[in-house]
Coordinates of C-alpha atoms and ligand atoms in Angstrom, one line a residue:
M1 CA 12.2 10.3 -29.4
G2 CA 14.4 13.2 -28.2
E3 CA 15.5 13.9 -24.7
K4 CA 12.6 16.1 -23.5
I5 CA 9.6 14.8 -21.5
T6 CA 6.5 16.8 -20.5
L7 CA 4.8 16.1 -17.2
I8 CA 1.4 17.4 -16.1
G9 CA 1.1 17.7 -12.3
A10 CA 3.6 18.4 -9.5
G11 CA 1.8 16.6 -6.8
L12 CA 3.5 13.8 -5.0
T13 CA 4.2 11.6 -8.0
G14 CA 5.2 14.3 -10.6
P15 CA 8.5 15.5 -9.0
L16 CA 9.5 12.0 -7.9
L17 CA 9.0 10.8 -11.5
A18 CA 10.8 13.8 -12.9
T19 CA 13.8 13.0 -10.6
Y20 CA 14.0 9.4 -11.9
L21 CA 13.7 10.7 -15.5
A22 CA 16.5 13.3 -14.9
Q23 CA 18.7 10.6 -13.4
Q24 CA 18.2 8.6 -16.6
G25 CA 19.4 11.7 -18.6
Y26 CA 16.1 13.3 -19.7
H27 CA 15.2 16.9 -19.5
V28 CA 11.7 17.4 -17.9
E29 CA 9.2 20.2 -17.9
I30 CA 6.4 20.0 -15.4
F31 CA 3.2 22.0 -15.7
E32 CA 1.3 22.4 -12.4
R33 CA -2.0 24.2 -12.0
R34 CA -1.4 25.3 -8.4
Q35 CA 1.0 28.0 -7.2
D36 CA 4.4 27.0 -5.8
M37 CA 3.5 25.9 -2.2
R38 CA 7.1 26.6 -1.2
K39 CA 6.4 30.3 -1.8
E40 CA 2.7 30.7 -1.1
D41 CA 1.0 29.5 2.0
I42 CA -1.4 27.1 0.3
S43 CA -2.7 23.8 1.5
A44 CA -1.4 20.8 -0.3
G45 CA -5.0 19.8 -1.0
R46 CA -6.5 16.8 0.6
S47 CA -5.2 14.9 3.6
I48 CA -2.7 16.8 5.7
N49 CA -0.7 13.7 6.5
L50 CA -0.2 10.3 5.0
A51 CA 0.9 6.8 6.0
M52 CA 4.1 5.9 4.2
S53 CA 5.4 2.3 4.0
V54 CA 8.0 0.2 2.2
R55 CA 7.0 0.8 -1.4
G56 CA 7.1 4.6 -1.0
I57 CA 10.3 4.5 1.1
H58 CA 12.0 2.3 -1.4
A59 CA 11.4 4.9 -4.2
L60 CA 12.6 7.8 -2.0
K61 CA 15.8 5.8 -1.2
E62 CA 16.3 5.0 -4.8
V63 CA 16.3 8.7 -5.9
G64 CA 18.4 9.6 -2.8
V65 CA 16.0 11.8 -0.9
Y66 CA 15.0 9.6 2.0
H67 CA 17.6 11.0 4.4
A68 CA 15.8 14.4 4.1
I69 CA 12.3 12.8 4.6
E70 CA 13.0 10.4 7.4
P71 CA 13.4 13.1 10.1
L72 CA 9.9 14.3 9.2
T73 CA 8.2 11.0 9.9
I74 CA 6.6 9.5 12.9
P75 CA 6.5 5.7 13.2
M76 CA 3.2 4.1 13.8
K77 CA 3.4 0.6 15.3
G78 CA -0.2 -0.5 14.9
R79 CA -3.8 0.5 15.1
M80 CA -5.0 1.9 18.4
I81 CA -8.6 0.8 18.6
H82 CA -11.0 3.1 20.6
G83 CA -14.1 1.3 21.8
L84 CA -17.4 3.1 22.4
D85 CA -16.8 2.8 26.1
G86 CA -13.6 4.7 25.9
S87 CA -11.4 1.6 26.2
T88 CA -8.3 1.4 23.9
H89 CA -6.0 -1.4 22.8
L90 CA -3.2 -1.6 20.3
Q91 CA -3.2 -4.1 17.4
P92 CA 0.3 -4.2 16.1
Y93 CA 0.7 -4.0 12.3
G94 CA 3.3 -6.8 12.3
Q95 CA 5.3 -9.0 14.7
R96 CA 8.8 -7.7 13.8
E97 CA 10.3 -4.5 15.1
K98 CA 10.8 -3.1 11.6
E99 CA 7.1 -3.7 10.7
V100 CA 5.8 -0.2 11.2
I101 CA 4.4 2.5 8.9
Y102 CA 5.2 6.2 9.1
S103 CA 3.1 9.3 9.3
V104 CA 4.4 12.1 7.1
S105 CA 3.2 15.6 6.2
R106 CA 1.9 15.7 2.6
A107 CA 3.0 19.3 2.1
K108 CA 6.5 18.8 3.5
L109 CA 7.1 15.7 1.4
N110 CA 5.7 17.4 -1.7
M111 CA 8.0 20.4 -1.2
E112 CA 11.1 18.3 -0.6
L113 CA 10.4 16.3 -3.8
M114 CA 10.0 19.5 -5.9
T115 CA 13.3 20.8 -4.6
L116 CA 15.0 17.5 -5.2
A117 CA 13.7 17.4 -8.8
E118 CA 14.9 21.0 -9.5
K119 CA 18.3 20.3 -8.0
T120 CA 19.0 17.7 -10.7
G121 CA 19.4 20.8 -13.0
K122 CA 17.2 19.0 -15.6
V123 CA 13.8 19.6 -14.3
Q124 CA 11.8 22.9 -14.6
I125 CA 8.5 23.3 -12.8
H126 CA 6.0 25.8 -14.2
F127 CA 3.3 26.8 -11.7
N128 CA -0.1 28.3 -12.3
Q129 CA -0.3 26.3 -15.6
K130 CA -3.5 24.3 -16.0
C131 CA -3.5 21.7 -18.8
T132 CA -7.0 22.1 -20.3
H133 CA -6.7 19.9 -23.4
V134 CA -4.3 17.3 -24.9
N135 CA -4.4 16.4 -28.6
L136 CA -2.8 13.0 -28.9
E137 CA -2.9 12.9 -32.7
K138 CA -1.2 16.2 -33.2
K139 CA 1.0 15.8 -30.1
K140 CA 0.0 19.2 -28.7
F141 CA -1.4 20.3 -25.4
T142 CA -3.2 23.5 -24.2
L143 CA -2.2 25.4 -21.1
L144 CA -4.2 28.0 -19.3
D145 CA -2.0 30.4 -17.4
R146 CA -4.1 31.0 -14.2
S147 CA -2.5 34.4 -13.4
S148 CA -2.9 36.0 -16.8
S149 CA -5.9 33.9 -18.0
K150 CA -4.0 33.4 -21.3
E151 CA -4.0 30.1 -23.2
Q152 CA -1.1 28.7 -25.2
V153 CA -0.7 25.5 -27.2
L154 CA 2.6 23.7 -27.0
P155 CA 4.0 20.6 -28.7
F156 CA 5.2 17.5 -26.8
E157 CA 7.1 14.4 -27.7
L158 CA 6.1 12.3 -24.7
I159 CA 3.5 13.5 -22.2
M160 CA 3.1 11.9 -18.8
G161 CA -0.1 12.4 -16.9
V162 CA 0.6 12.7 -13.2
D163 CA -2.3 15.0 -12.7
G164 CA -4.2 13.1 -10.1
S165 CA -7.6 11.4 -10.0
A166 CA -9.4 13.9 -12.3
S167 CA -6.6 13.7 -14.8
A168 CA -6.9 15.8 -18.0
V169 CA -4.4 13.5 -19.7
R170 CA -6.5 10.5 -18.9
D171 CA -9.6 12.3 -20.3
A172 CA -7.8 12.9 -23.6
M173 CA -6.7 9.2 -23.8
T174 CA -10.3 8.1 -23.0
E175 CA -12.1 10.5 -25.3
G176 CA -9.7 9.5 -28.2
G177 CA -10.8 5.8 -27.6
K178 CA -7.2 4.9 -26.8
I179 CA -7.9 3.5 -23.3
D180 CA -10.9 2.3 -21.3
S181 CA -11.4 4.1 -18.1
N182 CA -13.9 3.9 -15.3
Y183 CA -14.4 6.0 -12.2
K184 CA -16.3 4.3 -9.3
P185 CA -17.5 6.7 -6.6
L186 CA -17.5 5.4 -3.1
N187 CA -20.6 7.2 -1.7
H188 CA -18.7 7.8 1.5
G189 CA -16.7 11.0 1.9
Y190 CA -14.4 12.4 4.5
K191 CA -13.9 15.4 6.8
E192 CA -10.7 16.4 8.4
L193 CA -10.6 17.7 12.1
T194 CA -7.7 18.6 14.4
I195 CA -6.6 17.3 17.8
P196 CA -4.2 20.1 18.9
P197 CA -1.3 19.5 21.3
T198 CA -1.9 20.0 25.0
E199 CA -1.1 23.4 26.5
D200 CA 2.3 22.0 27.4
G201 CA 2.9 21.2 23.8
E202 CA 2.5 17.4 24.2
F203 CA 0.5 14.8 22.2
Q204 CA -3.0 14.2 23.5
L205 CA -2.9 10.6 22.4
E206 CA -0.2 7.9 22.0
P207 CA 1.9 9.2 19.1
N208 CA 3.3 6.0 17.7
A209 CA -0.1 4.6 16.6
L210 CA -2.8 5.1 14.0
H211 CA -5.9 5.7 16.0
I212 CA -9.2 4.2 14.9
W213 CA -12.7 4.6 16.3
P214 CA -14.5 1.8 14.3
R215 CA -18.2 2.2 14.3
G216 CA -19.7 -0.2 11.7
Q217 CA -20.8 2.0 8.8
F218 CA -18.3 4.7 9.5
M219 CA -15.1 5.5 11.4
L220 CA -12.9 8.2 12.7
I221 CA -9.1 7.9 12.4
A222 CA -6.2 10.0 13.7
L223 CA -2.6 10.2 12.5
P224 CA 0.2 12.1 14.4
N225 CA 1.9 15.2 13.1
M226 CA 5.4 16.6 13.9
D227 CA 3.9 19.6 15.7
R228 CA 2.3 17.1 18.2
S229 CA -1.2 17.6 16.9
F230 CA -3.2 14.8 15.3
T231 CA -5.1 15.1 12.0
C232 CA -8.4 13.2 12.4
T233 CA -10.5 12.1 9.5
L234 CA -14.1 11.1 9.7
F235 CA -15.0 8.7 6.9
F236 CA -18.8 8.8 6.6
P237 CA -21.6 8.0 4.2
M238 CA -22.6 11.0 2.0
E239 CA -26.3 10.2 2.2
G240 CA -28.6 8.3 4.5
D241 CA -30.0 8.5 8.0
T242 CA -26.6 9.0 9.7
S243 CA -24.5 10.8 7.1
F244 CA -23.0 14.1 6.0
A245 CA -26.5 14.9 4.7
T246 CA -28.0 14.7 8.2
V247 CA -25.2 15.9 10.5
N248 CA -24.8 19.6 9.9
S249 CA -26.1 21.9 12.7
E250 CA -24.2 22.5 16.0
N251 CA -26.6 20.2 17.8
E252 CA -26.5 17.5 15.3
I253 CA -22.7 17.5 15.2
T254 CA -22.4 17.5 19.0
Q255 CA -25.0 14.8 19.4
F256 CA -23.4 12.6 16.8
F257 CA -20.0 12.8 18.5
E258 CA -21.5 12.2 21.9
D259 CA -23.3 9.1 20.6
Y260 CA -20.4 7.6 18.7
F261 CA -17.0 9.2 19.7
P262 CA -17.6 10.5 23.2
D263 CA -13.9 10.2 24.2
S264 CA -12.8 12.3 21.2
I265 CA -14.9 15.4 22.3
P266 CA -12.5 16.7 24.9
L267 CA -9.6 16.3 22.3
L268 CA -11.3 18.0 19.4
S269 CA -11.3 21.5 20.8
N270 CA -12.7 23.2 17.6
L271 CA -15.0 20.4 16.6
V272 CA -18.2 22.2 15.5
H273 CA -16.4 25.0 13.7
E274 CA -14.1 22.6 11.8
F275 CA -16.9 20.3 11.0
Q276 CA -18.9 23.1 9.5
T277 CA -16.1 24.9 7.7
N278 CA -13.7 22.2 6.5
P279 CA -14.6 20.8 3.1
T280 CA -16.2 17.4 2.7
G281 CA -13.9 15.3 0.4
H282 CA -15.2 12.8 -2.1
L283 CA -13.7 9.4 -2.6
G284 CA -13.6 6.9 -5.5
S285 CA -11.5 4.5 -7.5
V286 CA -10.1 4.8 -11.0
Y287 CA -9.7 1.7 -13.1
C288 CA -8.2 2.2 -16.6
D289 CA -6.4 0.0 -19.1
P290 CA -3.9 0.4 -20.7
W291 CA -2.1 3.2 -19.1
H292 CA -0.3 4.3 -22.2
V293 CA -0.8 5.3 -25.9
E294 CA 2.0 4.2 -28.2
D295 CA 5.2 6.0 -27.3
S296 CA 3.5 9.3 -26.8
A297 CA 1.5 9.3 -23.5
V298 CA 1.4 7.5 -20.2
L299 CA -0.4 7.8 -16.8
L300 CA 1.1 7.2 -13.4
G301 CA -0.1 7.7 -9.9
D302 CA -3.7 8.6 -9.1
A303 CA -4.2 9.5 -12.8
A304 CA -3.8 5.8 -13.6
H305 CA -5.3 4.3 -10.4
A306 CA -6.8 6.5 -7.8
V307 CA -7.7 4.3 -4.9
V308 CA -9.7 4.8 -1.7
P309 CA -7.3 5.6 1.2
F310 CA -8.1 2.6 3.5
F311 CA -4.9 0.7 2.9
G312 CA -2.7 3.8 3.1
Q313 CA -1.3 2.9 -0.3
G314 CA -2.3 5.5 -2.9
M315 CA 0.9 7.4 -2.7
N316 CA 3.0 4.3 -2.0
A317 CA 1.5 2.7 -5.1
S318 CA 2.1 5.8 -7.1
F319 CA 5.8 5.9 -6.0
Q320 CA 6.1 2.2 -6.9
D321 CA 4.8 3.1 -10.4
C322 CA 7.9 5.4 -10.8
T323 CA 10.2 2.6 -9.6
V324 CA 8.7 0.1 -12.1
L325 CA 8.9 2.6 -14.9
N326 CA 12.5 3.4 -14.0
T327 CA 13.5 -0.3 -14.1
L328 CA 11.9 -0.6 -17.6
M329 CA 13.8 2.5 -18.7
S330 CA 17.0 0.8 -17.7
E331 CA 16.1 -2.4 -19.4
H332 CA 14.9 -0.9 -22.7
G333 CA 17.2 2.1 -23.2
G334 CA 15.3 4.8 -25.0
D335 CA 12.8 2.5 -26.7
W336 CA 9.6 4.2 -25.3
Q337 CA 7.2 2.1 -27.4
N338 CA 8.5 -1.0 -25.5
I339 CA 8.9 0.7 -22.1
L340 CA 5.3 1.9 -22.1
S341 CA 3.7 -1.2 -23.5
E342 CA 5.6 -3.3 -20.9
F343 CA 4.6 -0.8 -18.2
S344 CA 0.9 -1.4 -19.0
R345 CA 1.3 -5.1 -19.5
I346 CA 3.0 -5.8 -16.2
H347 CA 1.6 -3.1 -14.0
V348 CA -2.0 -2.3 -14.8
K349 CA -3.2 -5.4 -12.9
N350 CA -1.3 -4.2 -9.8
G351 CA -3.2 -0.9 -9.9
H352 CA -6.5 -2.7 -10.1
A353 CA -5.6 -5.1 -7.3
I354 CA -4.7 -2.3 -4.8
A355 CA -7.9 -0.5 -5.8
D356 CA -9.9 -3.6 -4.9
M357 CA -7.9 -4.3 -1.7
A358 CA -8.3 -0.7 -0.5
L359 CA -12.1 -1.0 -0.8
E360 CA -12.1 -4.3 1.2
N361 CA -9.9 -2.7 3.9
Y362 CA -12.5 0.0 4.5
I363 CA -14.9 -2.7 5.8
E364 CA -12.1 -4.3 7.9
M365 CA -11.2 -0.9 9.5
R366 CA -14.6 0.5 10.1
D367 CA -16.4 -2.7 11.1
K368 CA -14.3 -5.8 11.8
V369 CA -11.2 -4.7 13.8
N370 CA -13.1 -4.9 17.2
D371 CA -14.9 -8.1 16.4
P372 CA -13.8 -11.1 18.5
Q373 CA -13.9 -13.3 15.4
Y374 CA -11.5 -10.9 13.6
K375 CA -9.1 -11.1 16.6
I376 CA -9.1 -15.0 16.5
R377 CA -8.3 -14.9 12.7
R378 CA -5.6 -12.3 13.2
K379 CA -3.9 -14.4 15.9
L380 CA -4.1 -17.4 13.7
E381 CA -2.6 -15.4 10.8
L382 CA 0.4 -14.4 12.9
A383 CA 0.9 -17.9 14.2
L384 CA 0.9 -19.2 10.6
E385 CA 3.4 -16.5 9.7
N386 CA 5.7 -17.8 12.5
Q387 CA 5.3 -21.4 11.5
F388 CA 5.7 -20.9 7.7
P389 CA 8.0 -17.9 7.4
D390 CA 8.2 -16.3 3.9
R391 CA 5.5 -18.7 2.7
F392 CA 2.6 -17.3 4.8
I393 CA 2.7 -13.5 5.1
P394 CA -0.4 -11.7 6.4
R395 CA -1.9 -9.6 3.6
Y396 CA -1.4 -6.4 5.4
S397 CA 2.3 -7.2 5.8
M398 CA 2.6 -8.2 2.1
V399 CA 1.1 -4.8 1.1
S400 CA 2.9 -2.6 3.7
F401 CA 6.2 -4.3 4.5
N402 CA 7.1 -6.0 1.2
Q403 CA 7.3 -5.1 -2.5
I404 CA 5.5 -8.1 -3.8
P405 CA 3.3 -6.9 -6.8
Y406 CA -0.2 -6.1 -5.6
S407 CA -1.8 -8.5 -8.0
K408 CA 0.3 -11.4 -6.5
V409 CA -0.6 -10.1 -3.0
Y410 CA -4.2 -10.3 -3.9
Q411 CA -3.9 -13.9 -5.1
R412 CA -1.8 -15.1 -2.2
G413 CA -4.1 -13.3 0.2
N414 CA -7.1 -15.1 -1.1
L415 CA -5.3 -18.5 -0.8
Q416 CA -4.3 -17.7 2.7
L417 CA -7.9 -16.8 3.5
K418 CA -8.9 -20.3 2.4
I419 CA -6.2 -21.8 4.6
I420 CA -7.6 -19.8 7.6
E421 CA -11.1 -20.9 6.8
A422 CA -10.0 -24.6 6.6
L423 CA -8.2 -24.4 10.0
L424 CA -11.2 -22.6 11.6
D425 CA -13.5 -25.3 10.4
L426 CA -11.4 -27.8 12.4
D427 CA -11.0 -25.6 15.4
P428 CA -13.2 -22.5 15.7
N429 CA -10.8 -21.1 18.4
G430 CA -8.0 -21.0 15.9
K431 CA -5.6 -22.6 18.3
T432 CA -4.7 -25.8 16.3
I433 CA -2.6 -25.6 13.2
D434 CA -2.8 -28.8 11.1
R435 CA 0.6 -28.5 9.3
V436 CA -0.4 -31.2 6.7
I437 CA -3.4 -29.2 5.6
V438 CA -1.4 -25.9 5.4
E439 CA 1.5 -27.5 3.5
K440 CA -1.0 -29.1 1.0
M441 CA -2.8 -25.8 0.4
L442 CA 0.4 -23.7 0.2
N443 CA 1.9 -26.0 -2.5
Ligands
FAD501 C1 -8.1 11.4 2.6 C2 -6.9 10.8 1.9 C3 -6.0 10.1 2.6 C4 -4.9 9.5 2.0 N1 -4.0 8.8 2.8 C5 -3.0 8.2 2.2 C6 -2.1 7.5 3.0 O1 -2.1 7.4 4.2 N2 -1.1 6.8 2.3 C7 -0.9 6.8 0.9 O2 0.0 6.2 0.4 N3 -1.8 7.5 0.2 C8 -2.8 8.2 0.8 N4 -3.7 8.9 0.0 C9 -3.6 8.8 -1.5 C10 -2.6 9.9 -2.0 O3 -3.0 11.2 -1.6 C11 -2.5 9.9 -3.5 O4 -2.4 8.6 -4.0 C12 -1.4 10.7 -4.0 O5 -1.6 12.1 -3.7 C13 -1.2 10.6 -5.5 O6 -0.2 11.5 -6.0 P1 -0.4 12.1 -7.5 O7 0.8 13.0 -7.6 O8 -0.6 11.0 -8.4 O9 -1.7 12.9 -7.4 P2 -2.0 14.3 -6.7 O10 -1.3 14.2 -5.4 O11 -3.5 14.5 -6.7 O12 -1.3 15.4 -7.5 C14 -1.8 15.7 -8.8 C15 -1.2 17.1 -9.1 O13 -1.6 17.5 -10.4 C16 -2.1 18.8 -10.4 N5 -3.1 18.9 -11.5 C17 -4.3 18.3 -11.6 N6 -4.9 18.6 -12.7 C18 -4.0 19.3 -13.4 C19 -4.1 20.0 -14.7 N7 -5.2 19.8 -15.5 N8 -3.1 20.7 -15.1 C20 -2.0 20.9 -14.3 N9 -1.9 20.3 -13.1 C21 -2.9 19.6 -12.7 C22 -2.7 19.0 -9.1 O14 -2.8 20.3 -8.7 C23 -1.7 18.2 -8.2 O15 -0.6 19.0 -7.8 C24 -4.8 9.5 0.6 C25 -5.8 10.2 -0.2 C26 -6.8 10.8 0.5 C27 -7.9 11.5 -0.3

């Protein structure tokens, strides 16, 4: 194959991937359906801010852009749990100082990544260009220019689908029978709301935490922004007695917040208006296998593995895809047949694992974090980490503060769960650690 690669999508993954490719010597053309957000005041799409952790940071450091992103981030040390009675307590994410995650603006990060890609001199981004069809046999793709409404068909040598969860590239691969792909909707959606700064321009809540109001079947969360506001997200069933289908009118919204999130009402100064006018987002998981077709097409990011946002890992996983592909490029030179088949062989299972773990984490966040039993287990988990350093690492830490492949995290997490069960069988208060049992199970 020649030196030119075609990317569809300039969201978070596309420009990062393009930079890696340019650094490997390739010329890259990206086609993005939206306008250039650096020139037009458009929202970056869903979720105003994101939690970034080690996998994402590693990729940003590898391409040399982290120094520009770091000043835009706010460290979050743990979950600040808001009880129904207005009480709060912090549950740290880890027990070491460095074990924090970072809130970052999606739009700012996206803009920095696009500029970085262009600065390589090898990446061109074409905006307002929607990919409407990909012909994998003929190696051609169709673009709709959204400003002129004209269509054109262009050739490609290698096309990379970084076009998000509703990927057109994935559709073509699936329709051609080249890959199996499955979208699992969550039946819970989300709505974003804002906690503005105080009149003095201060944060209204502790800034160095991810706030959670866990309420069983649903939850409200809040992440800090650089302008001292918080973006809140209500994750809520789409249908049912208490759901987006039943909470609509001013009275219903106010009553719902009074019943479940009374302490948030004085903070959300524009609650009813935002609730009624902000869009309701849908959530779901994409599982597909393999992620490539011969040496001509591959999927990365949400196109390959959209996950629900409850582990804060969708972007981090997408960035890790780029790191993994970059390593394979270095190992296999320009042999794309091998690079892509290895990529699917070693990495698809990691996409599936984070998709499953993200679903499990929804239940932990919305339901379990305030449960006394959960707190006993969490204490025990941290004690085990202290007594068996590097051999017992809490699952959250393996995901967020390590780069262990997600599929291994899943396996190790399940084994650790069995160890915790065994210890709790002996002492339901979780205060006794039988080292012999733990050693035996860890080996
Ligand atoms: C509510 C919410 C909260 C989240 N929070 C976190 C978090 O805290 N931490 C985290 O790591 N992840 C989080 N995520 C996940 C994260 O947003 C995604 O994993 C990430 O955006 C994936 O990047 P991407 O580039 O693969 O896809 P996208 O960001 O979706 O980008 C795809 C791009 O392709 C373009 N495109 C789509 N179709 C076409 C087409 N046919 N032709 C041309 N262009 C096209 C789109 O316009 C877009 O620019 C969250 C997601 C949601 C919904």
